[in-house]
CSV table of C-alpha atoms and ligand atoms in Angstrom, one decimal:
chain,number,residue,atom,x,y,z
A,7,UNK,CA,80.9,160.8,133.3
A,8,UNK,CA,83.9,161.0,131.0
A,9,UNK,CA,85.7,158.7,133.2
A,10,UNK,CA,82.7,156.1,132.8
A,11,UNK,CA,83.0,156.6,129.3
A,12,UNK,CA,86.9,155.5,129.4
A,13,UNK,CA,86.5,153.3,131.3
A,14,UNK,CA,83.6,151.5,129.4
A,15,UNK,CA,85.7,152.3,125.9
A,16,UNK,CA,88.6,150.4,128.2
A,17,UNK,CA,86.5,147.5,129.0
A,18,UNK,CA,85.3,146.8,125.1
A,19,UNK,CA,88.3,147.1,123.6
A,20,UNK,CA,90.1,144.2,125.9
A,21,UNK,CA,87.2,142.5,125.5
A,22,UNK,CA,87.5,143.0,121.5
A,23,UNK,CA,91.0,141.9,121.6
A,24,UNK,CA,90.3,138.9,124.2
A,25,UNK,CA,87.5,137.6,121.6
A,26,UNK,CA,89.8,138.2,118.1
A,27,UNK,CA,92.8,136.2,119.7
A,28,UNK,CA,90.6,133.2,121.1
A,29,UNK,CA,89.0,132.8,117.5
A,30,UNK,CA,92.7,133.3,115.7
A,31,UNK,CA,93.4,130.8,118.1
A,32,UNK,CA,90.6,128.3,117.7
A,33,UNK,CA,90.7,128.8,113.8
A,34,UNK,CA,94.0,126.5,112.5
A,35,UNK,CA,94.8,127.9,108.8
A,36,UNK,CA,91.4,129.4,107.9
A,37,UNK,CA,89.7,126.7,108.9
A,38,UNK,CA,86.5,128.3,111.3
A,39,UNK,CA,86.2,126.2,114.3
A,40,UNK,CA,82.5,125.2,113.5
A,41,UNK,CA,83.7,123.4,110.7
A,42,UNK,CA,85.1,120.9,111.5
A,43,UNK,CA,85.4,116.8,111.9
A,44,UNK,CA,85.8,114.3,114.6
A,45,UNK,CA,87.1,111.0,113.2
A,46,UNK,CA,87.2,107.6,115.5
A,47,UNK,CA,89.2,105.3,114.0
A,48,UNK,CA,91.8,102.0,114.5
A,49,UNK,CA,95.4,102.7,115.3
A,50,UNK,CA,97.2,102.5,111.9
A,51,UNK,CA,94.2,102.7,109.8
A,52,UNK,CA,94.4,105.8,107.2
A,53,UNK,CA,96.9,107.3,105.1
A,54,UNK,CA,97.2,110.9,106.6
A,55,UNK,CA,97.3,111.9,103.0
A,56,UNK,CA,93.9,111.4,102.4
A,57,UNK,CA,93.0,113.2,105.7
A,58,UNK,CA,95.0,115.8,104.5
A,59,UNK,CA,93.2,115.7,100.7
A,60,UNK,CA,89.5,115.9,102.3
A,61,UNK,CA,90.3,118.8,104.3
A,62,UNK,CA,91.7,121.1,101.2
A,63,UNK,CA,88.9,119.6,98.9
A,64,UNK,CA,85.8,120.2,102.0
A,65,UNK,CA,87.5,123.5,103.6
A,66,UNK,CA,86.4,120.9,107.0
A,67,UNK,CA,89.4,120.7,110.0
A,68,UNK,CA,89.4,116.9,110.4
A,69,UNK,CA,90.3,116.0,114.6
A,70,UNK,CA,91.6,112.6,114.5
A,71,UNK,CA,91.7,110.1,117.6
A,72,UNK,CA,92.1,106.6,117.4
A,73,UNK,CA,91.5,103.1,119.5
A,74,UNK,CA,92.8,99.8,119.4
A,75,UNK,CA,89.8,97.4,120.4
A,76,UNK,CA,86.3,97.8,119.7
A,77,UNK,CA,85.7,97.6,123.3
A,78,UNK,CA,87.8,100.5,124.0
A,79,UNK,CA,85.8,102.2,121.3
A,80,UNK,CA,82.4,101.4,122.5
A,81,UNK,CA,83.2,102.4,125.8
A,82,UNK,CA,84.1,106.2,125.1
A,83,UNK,CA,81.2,106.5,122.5
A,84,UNK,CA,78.5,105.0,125.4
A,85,UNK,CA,80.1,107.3,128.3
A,86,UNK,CA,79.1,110.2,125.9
A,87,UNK,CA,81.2,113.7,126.3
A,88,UNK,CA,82.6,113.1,123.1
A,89,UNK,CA,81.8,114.8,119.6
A,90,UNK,CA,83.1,112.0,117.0
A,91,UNK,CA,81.2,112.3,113.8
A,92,UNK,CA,82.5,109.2,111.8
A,93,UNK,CA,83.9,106.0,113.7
A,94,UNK,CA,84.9,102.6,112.3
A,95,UNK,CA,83.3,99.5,114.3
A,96,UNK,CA,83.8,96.4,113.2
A,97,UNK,CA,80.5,94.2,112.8
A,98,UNK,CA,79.7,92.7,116.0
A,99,UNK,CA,80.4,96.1,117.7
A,100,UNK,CA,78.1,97.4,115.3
A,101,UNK,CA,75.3,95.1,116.0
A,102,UNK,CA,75.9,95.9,119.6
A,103,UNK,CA,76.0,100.0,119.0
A,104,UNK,CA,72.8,99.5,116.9
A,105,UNK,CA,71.2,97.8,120.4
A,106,UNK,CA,72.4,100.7,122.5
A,107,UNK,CA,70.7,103.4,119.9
A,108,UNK,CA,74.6,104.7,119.5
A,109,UNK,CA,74.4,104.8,115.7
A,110,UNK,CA,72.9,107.2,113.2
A,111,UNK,CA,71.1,106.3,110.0
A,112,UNK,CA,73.5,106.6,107.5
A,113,UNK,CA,71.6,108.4,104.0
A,114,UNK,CA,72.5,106.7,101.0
A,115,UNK,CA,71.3,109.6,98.8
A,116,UNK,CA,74.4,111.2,100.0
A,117,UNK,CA,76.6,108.6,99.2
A,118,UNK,CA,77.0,108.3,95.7
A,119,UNK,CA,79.9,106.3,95.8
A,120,UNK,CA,78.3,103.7,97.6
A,121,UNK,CA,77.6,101.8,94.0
A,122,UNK,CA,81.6,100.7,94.3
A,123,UNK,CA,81.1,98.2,97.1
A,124,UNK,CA,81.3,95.2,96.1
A,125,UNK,CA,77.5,93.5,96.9
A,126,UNK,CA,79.5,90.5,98.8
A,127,UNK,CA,80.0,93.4,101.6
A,128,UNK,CA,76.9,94.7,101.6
A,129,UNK,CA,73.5,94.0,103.3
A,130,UNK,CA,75.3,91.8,106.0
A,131,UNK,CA,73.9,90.5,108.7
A,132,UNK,CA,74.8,92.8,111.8
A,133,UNK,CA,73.4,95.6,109.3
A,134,UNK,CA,70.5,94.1,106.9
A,135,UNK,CA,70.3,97.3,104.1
A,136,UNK,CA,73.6,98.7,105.7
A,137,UNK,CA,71.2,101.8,107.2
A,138,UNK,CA,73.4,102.5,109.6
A,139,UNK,CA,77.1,101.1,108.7
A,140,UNK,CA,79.6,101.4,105.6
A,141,UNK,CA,82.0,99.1,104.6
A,142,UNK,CA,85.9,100.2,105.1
A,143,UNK,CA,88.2,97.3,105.5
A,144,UNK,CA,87.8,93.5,105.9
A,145,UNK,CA,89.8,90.5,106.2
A,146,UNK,CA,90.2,87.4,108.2
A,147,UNK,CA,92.6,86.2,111.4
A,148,UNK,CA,95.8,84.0,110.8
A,149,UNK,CA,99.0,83.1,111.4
A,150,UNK,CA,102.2,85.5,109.9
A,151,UNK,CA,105.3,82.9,110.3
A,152,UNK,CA,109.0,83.0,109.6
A,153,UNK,CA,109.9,79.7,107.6
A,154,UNK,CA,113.5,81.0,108.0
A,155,UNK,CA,113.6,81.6,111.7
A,156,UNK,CA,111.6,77.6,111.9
A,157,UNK,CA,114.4,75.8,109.9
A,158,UNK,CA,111.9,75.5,107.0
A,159,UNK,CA,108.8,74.1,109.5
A,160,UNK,CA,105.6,75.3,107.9
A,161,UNK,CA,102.5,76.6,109.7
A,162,UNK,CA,99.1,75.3,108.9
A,163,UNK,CA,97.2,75.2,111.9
A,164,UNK,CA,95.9,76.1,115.5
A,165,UNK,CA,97.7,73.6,117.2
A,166,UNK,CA,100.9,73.5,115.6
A,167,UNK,CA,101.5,76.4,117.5
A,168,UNK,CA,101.4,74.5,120.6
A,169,UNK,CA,104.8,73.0,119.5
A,170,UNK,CA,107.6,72.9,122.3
A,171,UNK,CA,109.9,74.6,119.4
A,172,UNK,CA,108.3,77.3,119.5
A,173,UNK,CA,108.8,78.4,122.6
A,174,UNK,CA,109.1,82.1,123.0
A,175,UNK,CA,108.6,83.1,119.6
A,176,UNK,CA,104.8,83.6,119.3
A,177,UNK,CA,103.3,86.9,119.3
A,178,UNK,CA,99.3,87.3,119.6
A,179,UNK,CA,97.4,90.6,118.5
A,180,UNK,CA,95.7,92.3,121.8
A,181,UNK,CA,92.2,91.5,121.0
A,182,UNK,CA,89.8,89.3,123.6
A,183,UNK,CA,88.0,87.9,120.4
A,184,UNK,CA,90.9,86.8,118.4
A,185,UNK,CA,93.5,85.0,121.3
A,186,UNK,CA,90.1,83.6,123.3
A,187,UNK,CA,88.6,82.5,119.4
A,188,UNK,CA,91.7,81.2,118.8
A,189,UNK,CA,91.5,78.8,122.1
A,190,UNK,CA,88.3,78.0,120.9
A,191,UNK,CA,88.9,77.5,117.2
A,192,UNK,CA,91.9,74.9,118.4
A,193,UNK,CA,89.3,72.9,120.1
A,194,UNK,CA,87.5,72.9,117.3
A,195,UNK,CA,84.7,74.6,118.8
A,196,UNK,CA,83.0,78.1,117.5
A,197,UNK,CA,84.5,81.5,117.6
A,198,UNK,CA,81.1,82.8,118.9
A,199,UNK,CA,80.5,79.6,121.7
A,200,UNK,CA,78.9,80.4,124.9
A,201,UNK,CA,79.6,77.2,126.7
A,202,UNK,CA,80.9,77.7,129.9
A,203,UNK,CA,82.6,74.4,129.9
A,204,UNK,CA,84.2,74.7,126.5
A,205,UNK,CA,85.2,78.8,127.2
A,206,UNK,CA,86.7,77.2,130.4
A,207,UNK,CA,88.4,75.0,128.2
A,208,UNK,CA,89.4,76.8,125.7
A,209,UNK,CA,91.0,79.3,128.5
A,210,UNK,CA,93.0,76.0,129.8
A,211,UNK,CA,94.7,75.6,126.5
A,212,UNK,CA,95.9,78.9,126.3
A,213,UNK,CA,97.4,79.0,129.6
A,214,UNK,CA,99.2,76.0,128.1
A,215,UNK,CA,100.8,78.2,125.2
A,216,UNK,CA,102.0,80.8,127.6
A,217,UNK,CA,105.9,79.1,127.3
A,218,UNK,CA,105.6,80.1,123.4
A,219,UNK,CA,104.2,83.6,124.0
A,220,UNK,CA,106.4,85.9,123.6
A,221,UNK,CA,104.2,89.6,124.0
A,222,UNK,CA,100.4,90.3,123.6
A,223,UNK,CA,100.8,93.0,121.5
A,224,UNK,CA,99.1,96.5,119.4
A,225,UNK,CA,100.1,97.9,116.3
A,226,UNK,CA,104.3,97.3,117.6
A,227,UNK,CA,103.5,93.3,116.2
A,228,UNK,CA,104.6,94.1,112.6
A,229,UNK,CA,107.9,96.0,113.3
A,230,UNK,CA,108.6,93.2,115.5
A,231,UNK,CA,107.6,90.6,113.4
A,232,UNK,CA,109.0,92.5,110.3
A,233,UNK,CA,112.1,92.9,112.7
A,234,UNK,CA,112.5,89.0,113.2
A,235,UNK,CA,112.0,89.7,116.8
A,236,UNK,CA,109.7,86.5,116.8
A,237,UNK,CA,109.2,84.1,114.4
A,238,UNK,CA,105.1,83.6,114.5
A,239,UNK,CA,102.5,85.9,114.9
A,240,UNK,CA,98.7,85.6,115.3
A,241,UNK,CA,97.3,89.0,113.4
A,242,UNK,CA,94.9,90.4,111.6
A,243,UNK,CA,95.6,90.0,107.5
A,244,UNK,CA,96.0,93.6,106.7
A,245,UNK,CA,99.0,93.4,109.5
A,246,UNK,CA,100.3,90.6,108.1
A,247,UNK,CA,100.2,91.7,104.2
A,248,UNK,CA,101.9,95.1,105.7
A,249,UNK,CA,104.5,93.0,107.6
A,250,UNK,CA,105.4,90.9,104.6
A,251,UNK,CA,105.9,93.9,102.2
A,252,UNK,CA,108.4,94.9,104.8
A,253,UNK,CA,110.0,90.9,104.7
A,254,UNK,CA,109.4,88.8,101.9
A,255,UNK,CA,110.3,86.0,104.4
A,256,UNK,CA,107.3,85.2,106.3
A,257,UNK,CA,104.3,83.6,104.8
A,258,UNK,CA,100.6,84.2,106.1
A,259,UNK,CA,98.1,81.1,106.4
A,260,UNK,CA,94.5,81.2,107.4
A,261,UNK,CA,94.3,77.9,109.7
A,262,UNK,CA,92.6,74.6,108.9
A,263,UNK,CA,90.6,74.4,112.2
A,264,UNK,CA,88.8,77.9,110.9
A,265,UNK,CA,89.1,81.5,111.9
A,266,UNK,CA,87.2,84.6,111.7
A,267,UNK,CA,86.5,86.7,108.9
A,268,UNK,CA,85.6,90.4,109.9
A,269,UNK,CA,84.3,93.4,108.8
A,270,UNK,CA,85.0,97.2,109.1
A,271,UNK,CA,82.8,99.6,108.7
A,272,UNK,CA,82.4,103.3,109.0
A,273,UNK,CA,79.1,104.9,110.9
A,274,UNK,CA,78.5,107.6,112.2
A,275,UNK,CA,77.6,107.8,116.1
A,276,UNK,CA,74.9,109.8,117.9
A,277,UNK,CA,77.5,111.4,119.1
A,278,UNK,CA,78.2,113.1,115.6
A,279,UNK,CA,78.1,117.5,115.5
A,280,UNK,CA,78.5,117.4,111.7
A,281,UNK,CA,76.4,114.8,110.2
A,282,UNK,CA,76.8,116.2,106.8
A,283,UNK,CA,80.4,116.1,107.3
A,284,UNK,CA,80.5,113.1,107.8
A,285,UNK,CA,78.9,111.8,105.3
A,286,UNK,CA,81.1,114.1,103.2
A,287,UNK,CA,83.8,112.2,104.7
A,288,UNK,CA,82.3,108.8,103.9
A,289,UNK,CA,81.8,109.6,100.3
A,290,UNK,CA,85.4,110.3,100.0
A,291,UNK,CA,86.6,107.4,101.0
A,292,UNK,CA,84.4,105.2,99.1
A,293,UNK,CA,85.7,107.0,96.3
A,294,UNK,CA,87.8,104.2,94.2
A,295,UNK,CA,90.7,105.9,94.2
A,296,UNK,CA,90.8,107.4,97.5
A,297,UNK,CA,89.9,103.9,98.5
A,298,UNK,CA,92.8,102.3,96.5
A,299,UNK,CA,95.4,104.4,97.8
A,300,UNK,CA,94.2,103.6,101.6
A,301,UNK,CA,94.4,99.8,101.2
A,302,UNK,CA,97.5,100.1,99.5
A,303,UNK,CA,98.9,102.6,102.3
A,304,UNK,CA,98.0,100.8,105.5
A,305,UNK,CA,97.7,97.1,103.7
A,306,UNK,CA,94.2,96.0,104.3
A,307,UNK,CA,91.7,94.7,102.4
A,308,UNK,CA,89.3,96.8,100.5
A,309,UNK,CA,85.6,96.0,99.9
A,310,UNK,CA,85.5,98.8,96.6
A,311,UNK,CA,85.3,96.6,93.3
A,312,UNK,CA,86.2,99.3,91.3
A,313,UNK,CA,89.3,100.3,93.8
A,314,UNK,CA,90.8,96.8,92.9
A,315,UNK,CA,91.4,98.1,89.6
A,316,UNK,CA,93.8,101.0,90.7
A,317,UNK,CA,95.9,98.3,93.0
A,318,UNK,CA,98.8,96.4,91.6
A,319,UNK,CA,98.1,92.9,90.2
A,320,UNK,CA,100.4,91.7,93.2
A,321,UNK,CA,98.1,93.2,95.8
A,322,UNK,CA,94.5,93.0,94.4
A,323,UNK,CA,95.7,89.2,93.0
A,324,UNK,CA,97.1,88.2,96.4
A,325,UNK,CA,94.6,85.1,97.0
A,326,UNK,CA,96.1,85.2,101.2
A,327,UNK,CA,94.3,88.4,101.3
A,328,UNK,CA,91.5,88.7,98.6
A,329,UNK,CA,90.5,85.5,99.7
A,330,UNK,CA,87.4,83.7,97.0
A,331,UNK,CA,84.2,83.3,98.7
A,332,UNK,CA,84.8,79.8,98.9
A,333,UNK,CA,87.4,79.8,101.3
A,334,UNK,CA,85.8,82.9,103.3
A,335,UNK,CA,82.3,81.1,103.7
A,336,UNK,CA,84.0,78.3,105.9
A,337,UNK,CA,84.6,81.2,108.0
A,338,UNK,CA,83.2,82.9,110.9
A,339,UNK,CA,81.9,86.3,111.9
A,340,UNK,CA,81.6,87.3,115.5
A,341,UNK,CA,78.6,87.8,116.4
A,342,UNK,CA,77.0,90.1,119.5
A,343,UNK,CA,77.0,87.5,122.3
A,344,UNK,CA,75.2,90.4,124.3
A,345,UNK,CA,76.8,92.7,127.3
A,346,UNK,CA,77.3,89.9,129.5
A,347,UNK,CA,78.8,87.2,127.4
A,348,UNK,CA,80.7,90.2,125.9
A,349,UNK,CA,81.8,91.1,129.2
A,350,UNK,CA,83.0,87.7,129.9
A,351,UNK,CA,85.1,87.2,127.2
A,352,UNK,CA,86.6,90.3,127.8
A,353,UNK,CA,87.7,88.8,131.4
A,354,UNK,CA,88.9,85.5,130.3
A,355,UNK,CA,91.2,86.9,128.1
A,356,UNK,CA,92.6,89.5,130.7
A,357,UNK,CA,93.0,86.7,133.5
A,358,UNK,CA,94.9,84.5,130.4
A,359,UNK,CA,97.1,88.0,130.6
A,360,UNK,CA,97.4,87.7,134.3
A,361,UNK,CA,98.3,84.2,133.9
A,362,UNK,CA,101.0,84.6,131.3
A,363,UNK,CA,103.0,87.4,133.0
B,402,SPD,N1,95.7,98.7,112.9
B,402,SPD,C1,94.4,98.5,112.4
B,402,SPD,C2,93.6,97.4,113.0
B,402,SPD,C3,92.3,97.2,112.5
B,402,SPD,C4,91.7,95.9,112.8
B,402,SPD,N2,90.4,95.7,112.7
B,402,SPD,C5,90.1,94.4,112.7
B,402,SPD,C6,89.0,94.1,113.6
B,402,SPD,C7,88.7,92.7,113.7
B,402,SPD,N3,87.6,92.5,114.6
């Protein structure tokens, strides 16, 4: 009997120590490993010091993974086995997560520093009442260029980037959307057509452009274009205002033919475990200052009014990237074309890959 004793005693005690190390292990300074946050978010798209602020101020562990298309993002969210509680769609992927019942209402009551936003951001049309979607970033697609590297030749348009001078020295952000509206853009068609014939066409002309493409490439396009490894670069305008405050050399033009403008926004997916964290989270980061520092760390855009006022003049002034609403209505937002159409655009743009390597 007294053996069964010891042995029993044994038996709890390695069990007690088993359970104390696995907790000491899961718990990362104090932090308990209920509490904590699963953030989904762009490449290149926070400054850790705010990620680092929230989790002192909340007491909440923040896990941070990030994507680099909204495709990519959509995918892992639909295929489920994940846990992110806050991710940061851009609008047509929103529309499209709102479709698939992959969003959560967002509570507003919880968001009292929602009042910031500026109302041109709000109630848009992928999320009428923004019940599901807040705004984070925006900004529009252009052209980053390198008068010095193009003997003084200045960039206005599409097509001028067809020029035989340029050979080599173009480099394109890796989005489907972006190089396949650009071929469409060029032909002066929409950035949301569905025309076989003119996508067909559109594809054409880019296969024409391949002698000037350098690289398709991520987040690496503004060390190389800050580098002066290329001379043009077909980016997003927070990359380019980030690549310029690196080298005051390049210039950053919106075309004449017309390109997108785009939205940001953070939701939170059914995939979220801590739904008041999140929105937690959310309210953080619409908080003016939080929001200021952000856009002035990773150079984008932000949609906070009241943030503008804790930006330097040179940034909050900077017309290439605060655009007025009269250049940004002659712009276009992607819309959802719809899984297929989606889907399709998403192929053209990896055969134009094919087809340039
Ligand atoms: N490195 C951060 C990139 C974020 C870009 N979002 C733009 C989306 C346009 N559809």
């Amino acid at each position: 009997m007294k053996q069964l004793v010891r042995m029993f005693t044994a038996v709890f005690l390695v069990a007690f120590v088993l359970i104390y190390v696995t907790f000491q292990l899961n718990s990362t300074e104090g932090y308990s490993s209920g509490n904590t946050l699963s953030i989904y978010n762009w490449g290149d798209y926070i400054d850790p010091d705010l990620l680092k602020q929230f989790e002192q101020e909340s007491g909440i562990k923040v896990i941070y993974q990030t994507f680099d298309s909204n495709e990519a993002m959509m995918t892992k969210i639909a295929q489920g086995g994940t846990t992110f509680d806050v991710a940061v769609p851009s609008e047509y992927a929103i529309s499209k997560m709102k479709e698939e019942n992959l969003l959560l209402p967002i509570d507003h009551s919880k968001l009292s520093n929602l009042k910031y936003i500026n109302p041109r951001f709000l109630n848009l049309s992928f999320d009428k009442e923004n019940q599901y979607s807040v705004p984070y970033f925006w900004g529009t697609v252009g052209i980053v260029y390198n008068p010095k590297l193009l003997g003084g030749k200045e960039i206005t348009s599409w097509n001028d980037l067809w020029d035989g001078d340029l050979r080599n020295q173009i480099l394109l952000v890796d989005g489907a959307r972006e190089v396949i509206g650009m071929g469409l853009n060029s032909l002066h068609y929409s950035l949301n057509d569905t025309d076989e014939a003119h996508l067909q066409e559109a594809k054409n002309k880019l296969n024409a452009l391949t002698p000037n493409v350098k690289a398709i490439v991520g987040d690496e396009i503004k060390m190389l274009l800050a580098g002066e490894e290329a001379a043009v670069g077909v980016v997003w305008s927070g990359d380019a205002s980030e690549i310029m405050s690196e080298n005051d050399e390049l210039d950053y033009v919106i075309p004449e033919e017309g390109s997108n403008l785009w939205f940001d926004n953070m939701v939170i997916p059914k995939t979220a475990k801590n739904i008041e964290g999140a929105h937690e989270f959310i309210n953080f980061m619409l908080d003016p200052e939080h929001a200021a520092q952000n856009a002035e760390y990773v150079g984008y855009s932000t949609p906070n009014e009241k943030a503008l006022e804790y930006l330097p003049e040179e940034i909050a002034g900077d017309k290439r990237f605060y655009p007025d609403p009269s250049v940004t209505d002659k712009l276009e937002v992607y819309d959802n074309l719809g899984k297929r159409m989606l889907a399709h655009y998403n192929e053209l743009f990896l055969e134009f890959k094919m087809y340039k390597n």
